[in-house]
Coordinates of C-alpha atoms in Angstrom, one line a residue:
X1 CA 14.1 -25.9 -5.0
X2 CA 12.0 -28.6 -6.5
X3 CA 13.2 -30.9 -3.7
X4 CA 11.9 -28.9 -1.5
X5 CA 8.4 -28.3 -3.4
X6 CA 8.1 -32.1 -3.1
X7 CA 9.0 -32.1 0.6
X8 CA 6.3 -29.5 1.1
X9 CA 3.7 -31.5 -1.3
X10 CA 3.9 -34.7 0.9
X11 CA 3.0 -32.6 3.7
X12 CA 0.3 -30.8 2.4
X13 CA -3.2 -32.2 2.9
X14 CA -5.4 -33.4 0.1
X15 CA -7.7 -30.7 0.9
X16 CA -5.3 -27.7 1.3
X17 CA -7.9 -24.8 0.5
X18 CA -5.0 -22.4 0.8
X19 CA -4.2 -21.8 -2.6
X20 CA -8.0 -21.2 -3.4
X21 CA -8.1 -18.6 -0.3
X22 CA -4.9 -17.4 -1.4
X23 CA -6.5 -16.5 -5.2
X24 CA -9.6 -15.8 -3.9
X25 CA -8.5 -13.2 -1.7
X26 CA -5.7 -11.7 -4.4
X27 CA -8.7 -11.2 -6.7
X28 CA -10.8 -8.8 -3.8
X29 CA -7.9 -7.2 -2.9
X30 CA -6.7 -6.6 -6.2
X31 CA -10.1 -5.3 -7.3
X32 CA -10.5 -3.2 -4.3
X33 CA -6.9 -0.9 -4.6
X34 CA -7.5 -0.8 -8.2
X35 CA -10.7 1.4 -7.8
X36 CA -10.3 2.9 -4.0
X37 CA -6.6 4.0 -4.5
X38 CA -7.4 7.4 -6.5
X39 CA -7.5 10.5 -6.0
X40 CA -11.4 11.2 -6.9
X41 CA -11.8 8.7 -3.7
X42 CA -9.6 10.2 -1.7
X43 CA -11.2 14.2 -2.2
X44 CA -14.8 12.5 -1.7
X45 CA -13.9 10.9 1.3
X46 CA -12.1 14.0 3.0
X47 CA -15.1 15.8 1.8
X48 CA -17.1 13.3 3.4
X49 CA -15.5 13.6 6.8
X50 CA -14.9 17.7 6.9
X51 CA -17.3 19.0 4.5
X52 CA -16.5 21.3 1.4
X53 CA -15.4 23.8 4.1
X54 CA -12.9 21.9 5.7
X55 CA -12.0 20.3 2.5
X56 CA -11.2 23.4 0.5
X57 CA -8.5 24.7 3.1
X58 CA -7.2 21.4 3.3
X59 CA -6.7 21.7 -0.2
X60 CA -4.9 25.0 0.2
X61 CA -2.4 22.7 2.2
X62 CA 1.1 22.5 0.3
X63 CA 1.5 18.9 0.5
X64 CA -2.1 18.2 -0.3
X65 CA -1.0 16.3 -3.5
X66 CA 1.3 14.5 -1.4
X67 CA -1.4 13.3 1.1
X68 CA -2.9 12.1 -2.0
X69 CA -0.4 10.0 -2.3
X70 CA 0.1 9.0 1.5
X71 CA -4.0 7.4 0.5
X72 CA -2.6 5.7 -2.6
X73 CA 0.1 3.9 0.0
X74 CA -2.2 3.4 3.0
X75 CA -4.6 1.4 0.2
X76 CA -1.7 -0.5 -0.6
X77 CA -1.0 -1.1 3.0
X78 CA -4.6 -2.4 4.1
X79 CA -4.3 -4.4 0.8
X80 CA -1.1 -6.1 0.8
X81 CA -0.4 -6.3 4.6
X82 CA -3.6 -6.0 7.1
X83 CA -5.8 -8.0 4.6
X84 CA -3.2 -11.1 3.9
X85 CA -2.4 -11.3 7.7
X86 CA -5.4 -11.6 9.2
X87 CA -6.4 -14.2 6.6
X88 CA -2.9 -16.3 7.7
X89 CA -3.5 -15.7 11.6
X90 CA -6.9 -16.3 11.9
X91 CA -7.9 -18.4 8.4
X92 CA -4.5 -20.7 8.3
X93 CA -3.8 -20.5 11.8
X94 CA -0.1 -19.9 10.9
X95 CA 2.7 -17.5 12.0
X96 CA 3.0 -14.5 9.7
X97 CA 6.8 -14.7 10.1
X98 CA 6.3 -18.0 8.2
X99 CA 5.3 -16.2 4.8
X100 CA 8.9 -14.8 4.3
X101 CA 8.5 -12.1 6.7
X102 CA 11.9 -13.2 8.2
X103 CA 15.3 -12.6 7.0
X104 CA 16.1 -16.3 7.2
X105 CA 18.9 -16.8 4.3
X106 CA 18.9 -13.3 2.5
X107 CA 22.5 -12.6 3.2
X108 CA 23.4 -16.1 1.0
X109 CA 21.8 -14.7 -1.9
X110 CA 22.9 -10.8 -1.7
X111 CA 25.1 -10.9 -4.5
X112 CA 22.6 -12.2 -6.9
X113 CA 20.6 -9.4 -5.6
X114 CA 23.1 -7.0 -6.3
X115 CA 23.6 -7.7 -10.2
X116 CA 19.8 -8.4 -10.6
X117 CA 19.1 -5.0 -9.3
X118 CA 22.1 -3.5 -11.6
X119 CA 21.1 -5.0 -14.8
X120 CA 17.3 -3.9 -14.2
X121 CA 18.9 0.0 -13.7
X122 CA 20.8 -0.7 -16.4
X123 CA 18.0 -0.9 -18.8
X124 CA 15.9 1.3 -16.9
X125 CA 19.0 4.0 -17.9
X126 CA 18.7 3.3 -21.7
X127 CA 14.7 3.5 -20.9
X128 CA 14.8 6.7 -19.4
X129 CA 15.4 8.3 -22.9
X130 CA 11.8 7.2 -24.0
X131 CA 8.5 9.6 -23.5
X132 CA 7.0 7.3 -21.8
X133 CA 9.2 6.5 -19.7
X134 CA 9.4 10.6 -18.7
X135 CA 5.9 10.9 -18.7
X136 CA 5.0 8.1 -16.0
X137 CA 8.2 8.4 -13.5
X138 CA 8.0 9.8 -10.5
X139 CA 4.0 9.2 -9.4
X140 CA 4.2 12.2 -7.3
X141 CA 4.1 15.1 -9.5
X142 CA 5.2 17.6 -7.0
X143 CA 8.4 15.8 -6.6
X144 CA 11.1 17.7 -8.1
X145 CA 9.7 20.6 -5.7
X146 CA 12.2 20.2 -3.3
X147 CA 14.4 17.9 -2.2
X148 CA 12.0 17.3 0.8
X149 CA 8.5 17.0 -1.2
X150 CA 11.0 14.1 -3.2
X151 CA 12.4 12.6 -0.1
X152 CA 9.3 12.3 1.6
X153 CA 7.8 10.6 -1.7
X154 CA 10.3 8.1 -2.1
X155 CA 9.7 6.8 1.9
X156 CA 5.8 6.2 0.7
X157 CA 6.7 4.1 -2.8
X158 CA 9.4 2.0 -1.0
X159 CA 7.0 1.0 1.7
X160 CA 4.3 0.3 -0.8
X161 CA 7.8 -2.3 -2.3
X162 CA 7.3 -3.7 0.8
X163 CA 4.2 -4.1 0.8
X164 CA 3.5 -5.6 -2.8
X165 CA 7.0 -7.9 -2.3
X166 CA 5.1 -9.6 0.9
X167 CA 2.0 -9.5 -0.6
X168 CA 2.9 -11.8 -3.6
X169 CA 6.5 -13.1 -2.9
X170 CA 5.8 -14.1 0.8
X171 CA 1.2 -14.3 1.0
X172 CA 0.5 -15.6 -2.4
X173 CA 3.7 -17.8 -3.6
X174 CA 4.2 -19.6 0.2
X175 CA 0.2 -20.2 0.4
X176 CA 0.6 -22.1 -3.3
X177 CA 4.1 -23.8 -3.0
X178 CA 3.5 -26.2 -0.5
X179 CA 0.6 -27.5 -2.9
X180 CA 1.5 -27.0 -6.6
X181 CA 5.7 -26.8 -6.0
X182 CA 7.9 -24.5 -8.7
X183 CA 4.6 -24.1 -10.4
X184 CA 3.2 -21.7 -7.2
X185 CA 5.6 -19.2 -9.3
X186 CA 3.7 -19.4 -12.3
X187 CA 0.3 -18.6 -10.2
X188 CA 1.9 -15.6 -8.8
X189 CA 3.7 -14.1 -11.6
X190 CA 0.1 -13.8 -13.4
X191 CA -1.6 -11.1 -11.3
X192 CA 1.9 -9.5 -10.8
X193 CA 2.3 -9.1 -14.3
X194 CA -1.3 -7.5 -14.5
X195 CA -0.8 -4.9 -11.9
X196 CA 2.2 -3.3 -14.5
X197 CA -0.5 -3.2 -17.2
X198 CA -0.8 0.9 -16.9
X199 CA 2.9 0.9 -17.2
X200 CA 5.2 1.7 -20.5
X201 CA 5.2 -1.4 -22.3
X202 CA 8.8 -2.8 -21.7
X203 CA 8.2 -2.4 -17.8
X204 CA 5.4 -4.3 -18.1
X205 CA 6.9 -7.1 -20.4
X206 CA 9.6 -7.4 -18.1
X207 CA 7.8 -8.2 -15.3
X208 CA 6.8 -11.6 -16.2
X209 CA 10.9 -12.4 -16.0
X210 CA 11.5 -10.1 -13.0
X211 CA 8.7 -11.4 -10.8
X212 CA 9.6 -15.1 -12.1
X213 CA 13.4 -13.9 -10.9
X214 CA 12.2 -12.8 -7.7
X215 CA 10.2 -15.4 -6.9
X216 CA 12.7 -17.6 -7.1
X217 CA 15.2 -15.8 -4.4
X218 CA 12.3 -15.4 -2.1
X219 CA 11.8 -19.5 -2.2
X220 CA 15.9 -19.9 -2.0
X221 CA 16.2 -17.9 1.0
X222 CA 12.7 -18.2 2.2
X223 CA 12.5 -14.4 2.6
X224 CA 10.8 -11.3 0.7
X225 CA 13.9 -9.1 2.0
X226 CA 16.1 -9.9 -1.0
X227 CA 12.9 -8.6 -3.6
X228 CA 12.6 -5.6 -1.5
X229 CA 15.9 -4.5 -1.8
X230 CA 16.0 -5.4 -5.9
X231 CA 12.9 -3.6 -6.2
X232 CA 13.3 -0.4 -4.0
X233 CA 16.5 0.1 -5.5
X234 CA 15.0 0.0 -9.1
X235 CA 12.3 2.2 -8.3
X236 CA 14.5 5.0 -6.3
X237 CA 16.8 4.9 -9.9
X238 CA 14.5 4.9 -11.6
X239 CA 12.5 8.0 -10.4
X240 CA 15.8 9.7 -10.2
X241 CA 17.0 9.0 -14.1
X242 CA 13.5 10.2 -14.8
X243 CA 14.5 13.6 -12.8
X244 CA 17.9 13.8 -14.6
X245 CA 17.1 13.3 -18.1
X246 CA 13.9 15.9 -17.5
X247 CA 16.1 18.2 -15.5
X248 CA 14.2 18.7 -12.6
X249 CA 15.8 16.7 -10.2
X250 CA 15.4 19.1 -7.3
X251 CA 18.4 21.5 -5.9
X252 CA 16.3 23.1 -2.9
X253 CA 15.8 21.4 0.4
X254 CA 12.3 23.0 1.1
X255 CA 9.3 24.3 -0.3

């Protein structure tokens, strides 16, 4: 990997303003999801656009809470994804699929993806006795409603995996590795650990080894895919322990 870095250092110019971008534009965006993604935004903006009228039977809607959330992944989305391509089409002048949008060599490095994602569930398990731990999983507080409402939940946090895996695995780390080398996953590991900051405390202390971890696969194989699989995986288990222990995983299909 460091070979590589050095391959990609020769070729980079002296004045390479993409890792500056790069930061400069992970600050904004980071900044802008943490204050537009809640739900206080998301009532004063339908408010905004139907009035208290059409607001208040909107609200009467029985997946209201759940359109909540549908805001909290479309913030993510404009974010992570519009935001960070725009700024490699039209600022870097580069292909998207470049940024480890493609599968390229995924498949080489499934099996470490496999065991990373069982010893992460594995703790997550032992986790899933704490408070905390009960208290925060899943997001969506309607989700052990139905089997639906939870279904429907889990589609939204996935994609926002996907999102968050390109937007720091693929935008972020490829944008500083062709200028600072293995160090790139130092850079990126720092705002991803800050982003777990409202999480339980051992979550968030292992995400300085997991995004290190992850990084890592995404430069091997020049892909995000592999961190979206670990990830998604994690989250889905770790939403349904949360259900288990709590016994409300849901047993109905529908509202």
């Amino acid at each position: 990997m460091e070979r590589d870095a050095a391959q990609q250092r020769a070729l980079a110019p002296n004045d390479d303003w993409r890792p500056l971008i790069a930061l400069l534009v992970t600050v904004v965006v980071l900044l802008a999801i943490h204050y537009l993604k809640f739900f206080v935004v998301f009532e004063s903006l339908i408010q905004a656009w139907l009035g208290q009228e059409g607001y208040l039977e909107l609200r009467r809607h029985q997946y209201f809470a759940l359109f909540a959330e549908l805001w909290w992944g479309l913030c993510h989305f404009f974010g992570y994804v519009v935001i960070p391509v725009l700024v490699i089409k039209y600022l870097f002048k580069e292909r998207v699929r470049d940024y480890g949008v493609a599968w390229n060599q995924v498949g080489r490095y499934l099996p470490w993806c496999i065991v990373i994602a069982l010893l992460v569930v594995s703790f997550a398990y032992f986790a899933s006795y704490r408070s905390d731990f009960l208290n925060h999983y899943p997001f969506y507080s309607l989700a052990q409603r139905s089997v639906l409402d939870l279904l429907l939940w889990e589609c939204i946090y996935i994609a926002q995996f996907v999102f968050l895996e390109f937007f720091f695995r693929g935008f972020l780390l490829h944008s500083c590795h062709r200028r600072f080398g293995a160090t790139a996953l130092f850079i990126m590991v720092v705002p991803y650990v800050m982003i777990h900051f409202s999480k339980p405390w051992l979550e968030a202390s292992g995400a300085l080894l997991f995004g290190l971890v992850l990084g890592i696969i995404a430069l091997r194989s020049r892909s995000i895919w592999g961190g979206v699989l670990v990830h998604s995986s994690v989250a889905l288990s770790m939403d349904v322990m949360a259900l288990v222990q709590t016994g409300r995983l849901p047993s109905n299909w529908l509202p």
